[in-house]
Short mmCIF file of C-alpha atoms and ligand atoms in Angstrom, two decimals:
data_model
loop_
_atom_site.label_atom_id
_atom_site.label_comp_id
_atom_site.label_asym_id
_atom_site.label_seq_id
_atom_site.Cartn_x
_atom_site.Cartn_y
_atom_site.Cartn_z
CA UNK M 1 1.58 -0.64 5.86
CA UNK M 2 2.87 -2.55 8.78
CA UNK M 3 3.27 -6.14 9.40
CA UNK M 4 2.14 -7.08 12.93
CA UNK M 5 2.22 -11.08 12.98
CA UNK M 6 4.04 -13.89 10.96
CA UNK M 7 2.74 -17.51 11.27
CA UNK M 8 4.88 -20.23 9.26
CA UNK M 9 4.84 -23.91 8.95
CA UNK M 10 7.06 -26.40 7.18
CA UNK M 11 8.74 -23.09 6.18
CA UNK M 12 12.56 -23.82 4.64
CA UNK M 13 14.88 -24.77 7.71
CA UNK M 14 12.09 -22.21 10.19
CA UNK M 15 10.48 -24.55 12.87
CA UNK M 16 7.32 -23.44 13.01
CA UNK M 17 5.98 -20.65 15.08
CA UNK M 18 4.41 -16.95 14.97
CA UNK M 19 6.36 -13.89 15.65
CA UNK M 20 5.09 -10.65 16.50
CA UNK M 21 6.65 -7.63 14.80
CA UNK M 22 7.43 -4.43 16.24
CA UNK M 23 6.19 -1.09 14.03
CA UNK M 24 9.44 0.45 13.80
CA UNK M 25 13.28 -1.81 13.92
CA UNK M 26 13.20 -5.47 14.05
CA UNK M 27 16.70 -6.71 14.39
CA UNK M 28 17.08 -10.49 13.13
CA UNK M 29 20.21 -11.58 14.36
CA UNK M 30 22.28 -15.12 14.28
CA UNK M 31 25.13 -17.01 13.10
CA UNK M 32 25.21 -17.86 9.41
CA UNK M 33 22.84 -20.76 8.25
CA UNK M 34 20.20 -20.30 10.70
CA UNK M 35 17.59 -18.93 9.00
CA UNK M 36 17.88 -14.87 8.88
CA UNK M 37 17.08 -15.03 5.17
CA UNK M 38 14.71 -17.44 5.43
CA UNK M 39 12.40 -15.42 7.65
CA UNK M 40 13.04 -11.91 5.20
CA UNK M 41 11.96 -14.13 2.21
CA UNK M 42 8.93 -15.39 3.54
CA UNK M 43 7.91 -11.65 4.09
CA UNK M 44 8.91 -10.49 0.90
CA UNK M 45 6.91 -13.81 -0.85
CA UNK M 46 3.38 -11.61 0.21
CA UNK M 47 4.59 -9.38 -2.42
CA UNK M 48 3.10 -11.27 -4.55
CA UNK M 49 6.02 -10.88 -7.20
CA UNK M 50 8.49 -13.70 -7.61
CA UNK M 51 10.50 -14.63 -4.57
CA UNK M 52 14.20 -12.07 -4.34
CA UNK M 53 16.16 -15.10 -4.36
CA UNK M 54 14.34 -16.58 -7.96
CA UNK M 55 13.84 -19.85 -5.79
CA UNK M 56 11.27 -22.35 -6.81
CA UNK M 57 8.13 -23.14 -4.76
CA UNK M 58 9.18 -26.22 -4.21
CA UNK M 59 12.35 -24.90 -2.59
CA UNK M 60 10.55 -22.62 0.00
CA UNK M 61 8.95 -26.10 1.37
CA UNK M 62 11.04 -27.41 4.24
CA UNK M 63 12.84 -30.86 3.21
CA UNK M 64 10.95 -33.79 3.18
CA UNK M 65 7.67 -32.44 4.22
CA UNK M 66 4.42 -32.04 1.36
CA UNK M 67 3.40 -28.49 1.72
CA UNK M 68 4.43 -25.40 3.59
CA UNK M 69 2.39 -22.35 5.06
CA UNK M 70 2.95 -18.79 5.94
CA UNK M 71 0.16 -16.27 6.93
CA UNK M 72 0.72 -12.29 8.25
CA UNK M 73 -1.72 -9.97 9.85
CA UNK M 74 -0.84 -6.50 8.48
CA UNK M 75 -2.27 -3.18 9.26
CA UNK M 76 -3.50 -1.31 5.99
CA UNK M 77 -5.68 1.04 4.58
CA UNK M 78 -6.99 1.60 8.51
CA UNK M 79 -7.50 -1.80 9.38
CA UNK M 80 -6.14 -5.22 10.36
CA UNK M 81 -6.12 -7.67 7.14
CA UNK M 82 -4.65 -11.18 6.47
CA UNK M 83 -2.98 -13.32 3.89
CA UNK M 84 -1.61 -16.55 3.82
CA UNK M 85 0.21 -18.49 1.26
CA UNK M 86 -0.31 -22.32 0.81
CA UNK M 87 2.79 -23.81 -0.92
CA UNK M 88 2.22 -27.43 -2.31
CA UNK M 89 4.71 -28.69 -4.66
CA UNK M 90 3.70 -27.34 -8.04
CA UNK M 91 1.21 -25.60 -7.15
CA UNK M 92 0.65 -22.07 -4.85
CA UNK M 93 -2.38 -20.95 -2.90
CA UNK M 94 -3.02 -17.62 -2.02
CA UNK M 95 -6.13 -16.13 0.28
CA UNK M 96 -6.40 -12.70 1.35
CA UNK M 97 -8.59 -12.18 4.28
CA UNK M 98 -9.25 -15.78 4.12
CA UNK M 99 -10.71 -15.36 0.92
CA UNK M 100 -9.25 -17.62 -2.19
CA UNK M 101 -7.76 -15.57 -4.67
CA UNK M 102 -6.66 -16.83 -8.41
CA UNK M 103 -3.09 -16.07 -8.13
CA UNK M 104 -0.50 -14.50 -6.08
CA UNK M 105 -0.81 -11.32 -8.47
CA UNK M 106 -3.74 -10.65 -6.29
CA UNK M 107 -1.54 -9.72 -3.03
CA UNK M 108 0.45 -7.26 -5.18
CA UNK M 109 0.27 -3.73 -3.81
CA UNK M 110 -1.01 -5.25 -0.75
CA UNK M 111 1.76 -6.52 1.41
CA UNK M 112 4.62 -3.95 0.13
CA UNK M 113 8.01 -4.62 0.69
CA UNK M 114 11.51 -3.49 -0.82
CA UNK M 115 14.22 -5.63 -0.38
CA UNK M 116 18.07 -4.53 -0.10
CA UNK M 117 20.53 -7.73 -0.05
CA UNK M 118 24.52 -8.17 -1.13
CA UNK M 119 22.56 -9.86 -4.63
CA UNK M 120 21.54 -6.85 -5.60
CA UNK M 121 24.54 -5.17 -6.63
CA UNK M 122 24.11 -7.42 -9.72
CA UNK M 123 21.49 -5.47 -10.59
CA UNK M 124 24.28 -3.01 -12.00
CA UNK M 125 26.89 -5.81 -12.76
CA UNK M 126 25.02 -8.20 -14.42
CA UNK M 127 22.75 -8.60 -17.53
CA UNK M 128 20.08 -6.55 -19.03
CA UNK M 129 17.26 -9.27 -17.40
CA UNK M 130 18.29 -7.86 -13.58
CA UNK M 131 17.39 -4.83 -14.42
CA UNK M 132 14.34 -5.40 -16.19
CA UNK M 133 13.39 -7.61 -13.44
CA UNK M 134 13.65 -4.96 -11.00
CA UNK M 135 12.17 -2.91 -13.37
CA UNK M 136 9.08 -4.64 -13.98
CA UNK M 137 8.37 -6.13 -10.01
CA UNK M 138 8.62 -2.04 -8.88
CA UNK M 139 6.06 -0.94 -11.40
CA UNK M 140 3.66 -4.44 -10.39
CA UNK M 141 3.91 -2.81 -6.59
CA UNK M 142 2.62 0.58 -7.49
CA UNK M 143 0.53 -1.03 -10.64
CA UNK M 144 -0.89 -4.43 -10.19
CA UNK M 145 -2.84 -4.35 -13.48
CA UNK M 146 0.88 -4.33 -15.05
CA UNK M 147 1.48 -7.60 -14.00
CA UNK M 148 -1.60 -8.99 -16.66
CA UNK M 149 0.26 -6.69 -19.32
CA UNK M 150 3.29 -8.64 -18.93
CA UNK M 151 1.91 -11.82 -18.56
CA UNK M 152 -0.09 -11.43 -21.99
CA UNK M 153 2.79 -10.08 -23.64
CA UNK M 154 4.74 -12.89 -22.83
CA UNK M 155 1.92 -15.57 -23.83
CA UNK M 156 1.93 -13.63 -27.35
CA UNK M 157 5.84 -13.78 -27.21
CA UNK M 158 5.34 -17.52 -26.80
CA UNK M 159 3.17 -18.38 -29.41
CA UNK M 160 5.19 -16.08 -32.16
CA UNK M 161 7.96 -18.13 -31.09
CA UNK M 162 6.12 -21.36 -31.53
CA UNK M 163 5.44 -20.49 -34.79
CA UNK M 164 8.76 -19.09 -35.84
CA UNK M 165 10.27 -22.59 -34.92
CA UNK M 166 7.94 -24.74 -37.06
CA UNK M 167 7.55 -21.47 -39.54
CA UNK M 168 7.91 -24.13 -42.31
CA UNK M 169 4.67 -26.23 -41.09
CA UNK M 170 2.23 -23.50 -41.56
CA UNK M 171 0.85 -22.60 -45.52
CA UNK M 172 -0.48 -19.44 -43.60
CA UNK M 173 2.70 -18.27 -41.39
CA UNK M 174 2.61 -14.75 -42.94
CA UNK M 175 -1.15 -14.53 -41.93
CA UNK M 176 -0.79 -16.05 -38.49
CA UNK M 177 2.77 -13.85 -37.63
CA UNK M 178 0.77 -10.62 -38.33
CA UNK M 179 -1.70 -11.54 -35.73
CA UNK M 180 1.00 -12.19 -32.89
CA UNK M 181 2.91 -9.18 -34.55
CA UNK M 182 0.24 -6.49 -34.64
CA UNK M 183 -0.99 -8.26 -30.59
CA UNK M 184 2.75 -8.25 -29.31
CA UNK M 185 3.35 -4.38 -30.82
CA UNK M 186 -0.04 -2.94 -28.88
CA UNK M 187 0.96 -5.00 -25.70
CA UNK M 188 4.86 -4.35 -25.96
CA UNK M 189 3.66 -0.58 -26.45
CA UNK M 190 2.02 0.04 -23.32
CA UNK M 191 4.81 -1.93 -21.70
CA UNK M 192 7.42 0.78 -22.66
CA UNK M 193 5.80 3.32 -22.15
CA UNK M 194 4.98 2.53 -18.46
CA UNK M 195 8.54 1.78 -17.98
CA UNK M 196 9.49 4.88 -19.08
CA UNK M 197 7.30 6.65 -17.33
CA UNK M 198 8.29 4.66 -14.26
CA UNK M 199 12.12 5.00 -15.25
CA UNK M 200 11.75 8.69 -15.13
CA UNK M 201 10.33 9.25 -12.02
CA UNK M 202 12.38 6.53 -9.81
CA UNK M 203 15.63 8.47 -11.81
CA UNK M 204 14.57 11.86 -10.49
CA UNK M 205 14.15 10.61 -7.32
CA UNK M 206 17.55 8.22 -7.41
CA UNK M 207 19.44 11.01 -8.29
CA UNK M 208 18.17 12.85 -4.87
CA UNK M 209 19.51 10.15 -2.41
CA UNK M 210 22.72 9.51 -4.76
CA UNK M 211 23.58 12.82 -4.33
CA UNK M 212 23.04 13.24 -0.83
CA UNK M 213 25.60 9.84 -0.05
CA UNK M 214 27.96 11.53 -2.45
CA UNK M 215 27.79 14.64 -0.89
CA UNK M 216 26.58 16.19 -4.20
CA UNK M 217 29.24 15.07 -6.32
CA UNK M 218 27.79 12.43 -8.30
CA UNK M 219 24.46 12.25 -10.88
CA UNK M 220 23.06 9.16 -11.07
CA UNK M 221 20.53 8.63 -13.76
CA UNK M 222 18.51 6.37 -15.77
CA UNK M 223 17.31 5.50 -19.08
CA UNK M 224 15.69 3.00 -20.98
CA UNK M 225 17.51 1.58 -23.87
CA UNK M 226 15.76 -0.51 -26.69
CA UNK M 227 17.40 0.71 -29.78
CA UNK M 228 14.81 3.12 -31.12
CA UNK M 229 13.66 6.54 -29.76
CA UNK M 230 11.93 6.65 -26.84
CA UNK M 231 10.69 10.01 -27.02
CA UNK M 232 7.76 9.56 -28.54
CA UNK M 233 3.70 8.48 -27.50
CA UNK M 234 2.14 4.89 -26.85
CA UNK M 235 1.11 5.25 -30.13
CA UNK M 236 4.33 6.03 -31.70
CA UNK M 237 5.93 3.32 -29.64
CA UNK M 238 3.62 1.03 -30.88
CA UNK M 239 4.44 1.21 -34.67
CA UNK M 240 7.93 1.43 -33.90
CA UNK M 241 7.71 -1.90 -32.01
CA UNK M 242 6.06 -3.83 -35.29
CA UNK M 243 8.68 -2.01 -37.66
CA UNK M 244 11.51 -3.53 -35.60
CA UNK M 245 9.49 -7.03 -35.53
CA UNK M 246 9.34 -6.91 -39.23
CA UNK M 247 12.94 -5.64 -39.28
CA UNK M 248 14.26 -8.66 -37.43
CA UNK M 249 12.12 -11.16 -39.59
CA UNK M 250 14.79 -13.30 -41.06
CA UNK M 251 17.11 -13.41 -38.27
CA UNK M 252 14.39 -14.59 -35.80
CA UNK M 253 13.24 -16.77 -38.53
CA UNK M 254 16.61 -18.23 -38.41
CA UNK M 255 17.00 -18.34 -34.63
CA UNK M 256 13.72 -20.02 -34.05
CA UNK M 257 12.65 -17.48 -31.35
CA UNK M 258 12.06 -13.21 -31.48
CA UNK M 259 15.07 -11.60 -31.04
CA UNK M 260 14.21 -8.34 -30.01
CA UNK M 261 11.45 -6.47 -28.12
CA UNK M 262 10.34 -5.54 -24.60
CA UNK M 263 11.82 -8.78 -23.23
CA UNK M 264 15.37 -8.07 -24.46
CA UNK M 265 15.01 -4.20 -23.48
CA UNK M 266 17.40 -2.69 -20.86
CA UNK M 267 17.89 0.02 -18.34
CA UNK M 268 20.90 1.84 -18.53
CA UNK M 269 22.19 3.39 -15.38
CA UNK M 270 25.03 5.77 -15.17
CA UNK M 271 26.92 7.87 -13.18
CA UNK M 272 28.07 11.43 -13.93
CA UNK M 273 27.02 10.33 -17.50
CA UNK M 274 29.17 6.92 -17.49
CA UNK M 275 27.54 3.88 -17.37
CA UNK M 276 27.73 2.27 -14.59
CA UNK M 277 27.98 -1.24 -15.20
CA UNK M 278 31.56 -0.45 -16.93
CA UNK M 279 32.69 1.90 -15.27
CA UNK M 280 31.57 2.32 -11.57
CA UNK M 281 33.42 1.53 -8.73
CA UNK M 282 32.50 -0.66 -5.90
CA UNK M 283 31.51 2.16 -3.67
CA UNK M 284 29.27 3.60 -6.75
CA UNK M 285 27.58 0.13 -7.15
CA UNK M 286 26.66 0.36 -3.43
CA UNK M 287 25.27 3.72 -3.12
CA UNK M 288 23.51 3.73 -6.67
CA UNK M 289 21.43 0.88 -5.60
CA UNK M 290 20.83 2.41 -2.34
CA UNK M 291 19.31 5.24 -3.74
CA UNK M 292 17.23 2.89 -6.42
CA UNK M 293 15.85 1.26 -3.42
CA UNK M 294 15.23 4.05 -1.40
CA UNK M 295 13.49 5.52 -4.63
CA UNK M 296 11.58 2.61 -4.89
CA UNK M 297 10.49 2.27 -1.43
CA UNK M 298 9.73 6.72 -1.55
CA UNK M 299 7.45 6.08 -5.00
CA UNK M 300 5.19 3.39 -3.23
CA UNK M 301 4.67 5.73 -0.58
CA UNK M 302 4.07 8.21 -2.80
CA UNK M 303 1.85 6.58 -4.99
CA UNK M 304 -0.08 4.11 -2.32
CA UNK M 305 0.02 6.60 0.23
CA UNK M 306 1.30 3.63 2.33
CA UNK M 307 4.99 3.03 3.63
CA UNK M 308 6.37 -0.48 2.76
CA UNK M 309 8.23 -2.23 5.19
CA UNK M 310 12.18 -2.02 4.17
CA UNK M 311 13.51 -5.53 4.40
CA UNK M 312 17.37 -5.19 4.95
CA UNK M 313 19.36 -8.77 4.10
CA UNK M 314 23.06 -8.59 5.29
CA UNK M 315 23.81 -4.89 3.86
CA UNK M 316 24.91 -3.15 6.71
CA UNK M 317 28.22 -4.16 6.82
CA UNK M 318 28.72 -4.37 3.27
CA UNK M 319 28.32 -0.09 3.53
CA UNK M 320 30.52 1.69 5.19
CA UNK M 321 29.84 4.51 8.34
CA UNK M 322 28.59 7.29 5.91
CA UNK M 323 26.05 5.34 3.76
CA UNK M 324 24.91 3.68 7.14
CA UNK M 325 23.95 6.78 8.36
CA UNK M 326 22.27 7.76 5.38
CA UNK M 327 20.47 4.13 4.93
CA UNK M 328 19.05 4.61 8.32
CA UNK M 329 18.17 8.22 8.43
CA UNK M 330 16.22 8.05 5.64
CA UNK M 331 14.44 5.31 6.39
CA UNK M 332 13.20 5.84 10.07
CA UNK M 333 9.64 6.65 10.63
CA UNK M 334 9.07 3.20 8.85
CA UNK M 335 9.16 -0.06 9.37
CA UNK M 336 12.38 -2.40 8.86
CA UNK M 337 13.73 -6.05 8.89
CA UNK M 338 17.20 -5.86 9.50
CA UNK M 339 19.15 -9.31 9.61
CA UNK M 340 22.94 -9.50 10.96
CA UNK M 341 25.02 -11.57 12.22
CA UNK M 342 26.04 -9.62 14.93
CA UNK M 343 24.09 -6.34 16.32
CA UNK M 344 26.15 -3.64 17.72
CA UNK M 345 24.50 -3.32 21.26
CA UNK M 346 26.04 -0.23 22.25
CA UNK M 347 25.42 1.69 18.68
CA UNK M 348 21.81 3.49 19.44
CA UNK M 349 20.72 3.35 15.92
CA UNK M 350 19.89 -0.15 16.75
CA UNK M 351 17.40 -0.18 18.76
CA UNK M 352 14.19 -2.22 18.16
CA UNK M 353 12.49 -5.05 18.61
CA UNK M 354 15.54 -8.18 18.41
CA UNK M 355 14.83 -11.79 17.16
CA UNK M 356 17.26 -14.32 17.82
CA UNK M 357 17.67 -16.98 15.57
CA UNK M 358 19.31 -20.42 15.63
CA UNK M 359 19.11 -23.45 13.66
CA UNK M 360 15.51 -22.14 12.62
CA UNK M 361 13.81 -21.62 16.22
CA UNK M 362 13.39 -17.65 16.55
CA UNK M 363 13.33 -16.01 20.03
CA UNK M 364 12.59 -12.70 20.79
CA UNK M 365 13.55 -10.46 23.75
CA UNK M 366 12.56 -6.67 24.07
CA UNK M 367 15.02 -4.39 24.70
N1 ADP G 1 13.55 -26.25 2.00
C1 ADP G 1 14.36 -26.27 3.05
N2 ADP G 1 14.12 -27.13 4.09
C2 ADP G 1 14.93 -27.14 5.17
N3 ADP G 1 16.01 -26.37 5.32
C3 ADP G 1 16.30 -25.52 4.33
C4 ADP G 1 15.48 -25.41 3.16
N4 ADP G 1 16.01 -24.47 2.36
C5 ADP G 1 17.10 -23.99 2.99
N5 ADP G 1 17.27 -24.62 4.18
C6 ADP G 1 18.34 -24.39 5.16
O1 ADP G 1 18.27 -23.06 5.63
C7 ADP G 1 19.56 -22.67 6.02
C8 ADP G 1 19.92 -21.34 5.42
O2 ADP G 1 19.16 -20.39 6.00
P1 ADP G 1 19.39 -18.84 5.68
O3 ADP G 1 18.16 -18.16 6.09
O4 ADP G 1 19.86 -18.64 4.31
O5 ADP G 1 20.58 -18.54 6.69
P2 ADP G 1 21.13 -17.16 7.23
O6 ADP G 1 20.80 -17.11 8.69
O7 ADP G 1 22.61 -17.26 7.02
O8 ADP G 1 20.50 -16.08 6.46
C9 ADP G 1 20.56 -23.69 5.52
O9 ADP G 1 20.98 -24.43 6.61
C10 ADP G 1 19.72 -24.51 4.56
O10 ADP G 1 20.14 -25.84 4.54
MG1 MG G 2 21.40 -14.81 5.05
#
């Protein structure tokens, strides 16, 4: 997949234009403030998964204006397409090749991107919801029909809620939890048991790159943690989802809302067998999301049969010469948004296609 054109209005602080991408390194370069991240969000938005920086709609609308626009022309599956995004406050448009579609879940697995920016490294530091977040967007990429599986399980989540909170309202709450019970366990089956599956694979191939930037010396590895075995079938994982519901009764009864299931599930990732949100160092954090998002970015190819772009916020410099290398080596052959405040001119790696940016008006020069 490559992304040839980029057409925004009323887009954050970006005065509105169209740039044309080259098919290889696209170096976005400018002082801080001026709109570097700006540009990499509105081409990871065609995702179609939620924007990389969690920001609202409304946000993504540049100040005082009633709507904002972005459109790309992308080259996939042989030919030239198009989408475009409408954002109104409150509400989100999407069309692909000018045709209306429901909701941006529709551009998923079109428009494939993986994003690498400083935030991520709380993907290992922070809570349980990072990494199910990450998760849960890679498998949408490869998987669109995932998204609707998460979506219903969280509708069902919802409603048992609802009814745990006013539990005391209904004569037939037994009745009515058994319904959301037995539709949660099916859903939050097939859930797990696509995240495991997923979890597997992106771990073999994680540990691959994490040993190649620690020159062999360090297994990285991950597994999904939800408190009961996860050996087992759909099936299997099924019924043990509804015995832990019905384990958990009283206390969620208590707290008003479910307290455990696929939304409270994590990922545990660890390095020569230590986890690594304890224990790992800062260089560890670094690589071992490298190699997650180099694993990401290798599945989609591998799966699609189509390379996503690589959209590269401000990492460089957090890596150091060694990981650099690495970064780039694997990823050449592909296409890449790399933003920075300053380019090194004389290093050859960089050479590409540059955008200058300032106080959101983008030029471009070819080298
Ligand atoms: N909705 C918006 N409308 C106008 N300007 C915005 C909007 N959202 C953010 N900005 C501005 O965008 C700038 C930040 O751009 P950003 O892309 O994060 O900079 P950087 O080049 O450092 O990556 C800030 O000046 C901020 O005020
Ligand atoms: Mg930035």
């Amino acid at each position: 997949m490559i992304i040839r054109k980029l057409k925004y209005s009323n887009f954050r602080n970006l005065k509105d234009s169209e740039l044309v991408f080259g098919e290889e390194m696209n170096i976005i370069t400018g002082e801080n403030g001026q709109g570097k991240t700006n540009l990499i969000e509105a081409l990871w938005l065609f995702n179609g998964v939620k924007s990389f920086r969690s920001a609202k709609d409304k946000e993504l609308i540049a100040f005082h204006k009633s709507h904002a626009e972005i459109a790309v022309d992308f080259y996939a599956s042989e030919r030239l397409q198009n989408a475009r995004i409408r954002l109104l406050s409150g509400k989100r448009e999407n069309y692909l090749n000018e045709i209306k579609k429901p909701s941006s879940a529709y551009l998923m697995g079109k428009i494939t991107t993986v994003v690498f920016s400083p935030e991520n490294l709380s993907m290992i530091k922070g809570g349980p919801s990072l990494r199910r977040k990450f998760i849960d967007s890679a498998i949408c990429q490869v998987k669109p029909k995932y998204s609707a599986l998460l979506a219903r399980y969280h509708r069902v989540l919802d409603q048992r809620n609802a009814l745990l909170k006013e539990n005391k309202k209904y004569a037939d709450f037994s009745g009515m939890l058994e319904i959301w019970d037995n539709e949660l366990a099916v859903v939050g089956g097939k859930i797990i048991a696509e995240r495991i599956s997923y979890i597997d694979t992106l771990s073999r191939k994680a540990c691959v790159y994490h040993q190649g930037i620690s020159h062999g010396k360090e297994l990285l590895a991950l597994s999904y943690r939800n408190g009961y075995d996860t050996q087992t079938t759909p099936a299997q994982m099924t019924e043990d989802f509804r015995l832990l519901l019905q384990k958990h009764l009283n206390e969620d009864m208590q707290y008003g809302f479910t307290t455990h299931g696929v939304h409270r599930d994590d990922v545990e990732i660890t390095v020569n067998g230590k986890n690594t949100r304890l224990y790992a160092s800062q260089g560890q954090q670094r690589s071992a999301v490298l190699s997650l998002k180099l694993a990401q970015a290798s599945l989609i190819d591998e799966i699609t049969q189509s390379k996503p772009a690589i959209l590269l916020d401000d990492v460089l410099s957090e890596l150091d010469n060694d990981r650099q290398n690495f970064l780039l080596n694997e990823i050449s052959g592909t296409q890449v948004f790399l933003t920075c405040c300053e380019y090194p001119k004389a290093d050859k790696r960089f050479s590409g296609k540059i955008f200058y940016v300032s106080d959101g008006v983008i030029t471009t020069q070819k080298e």
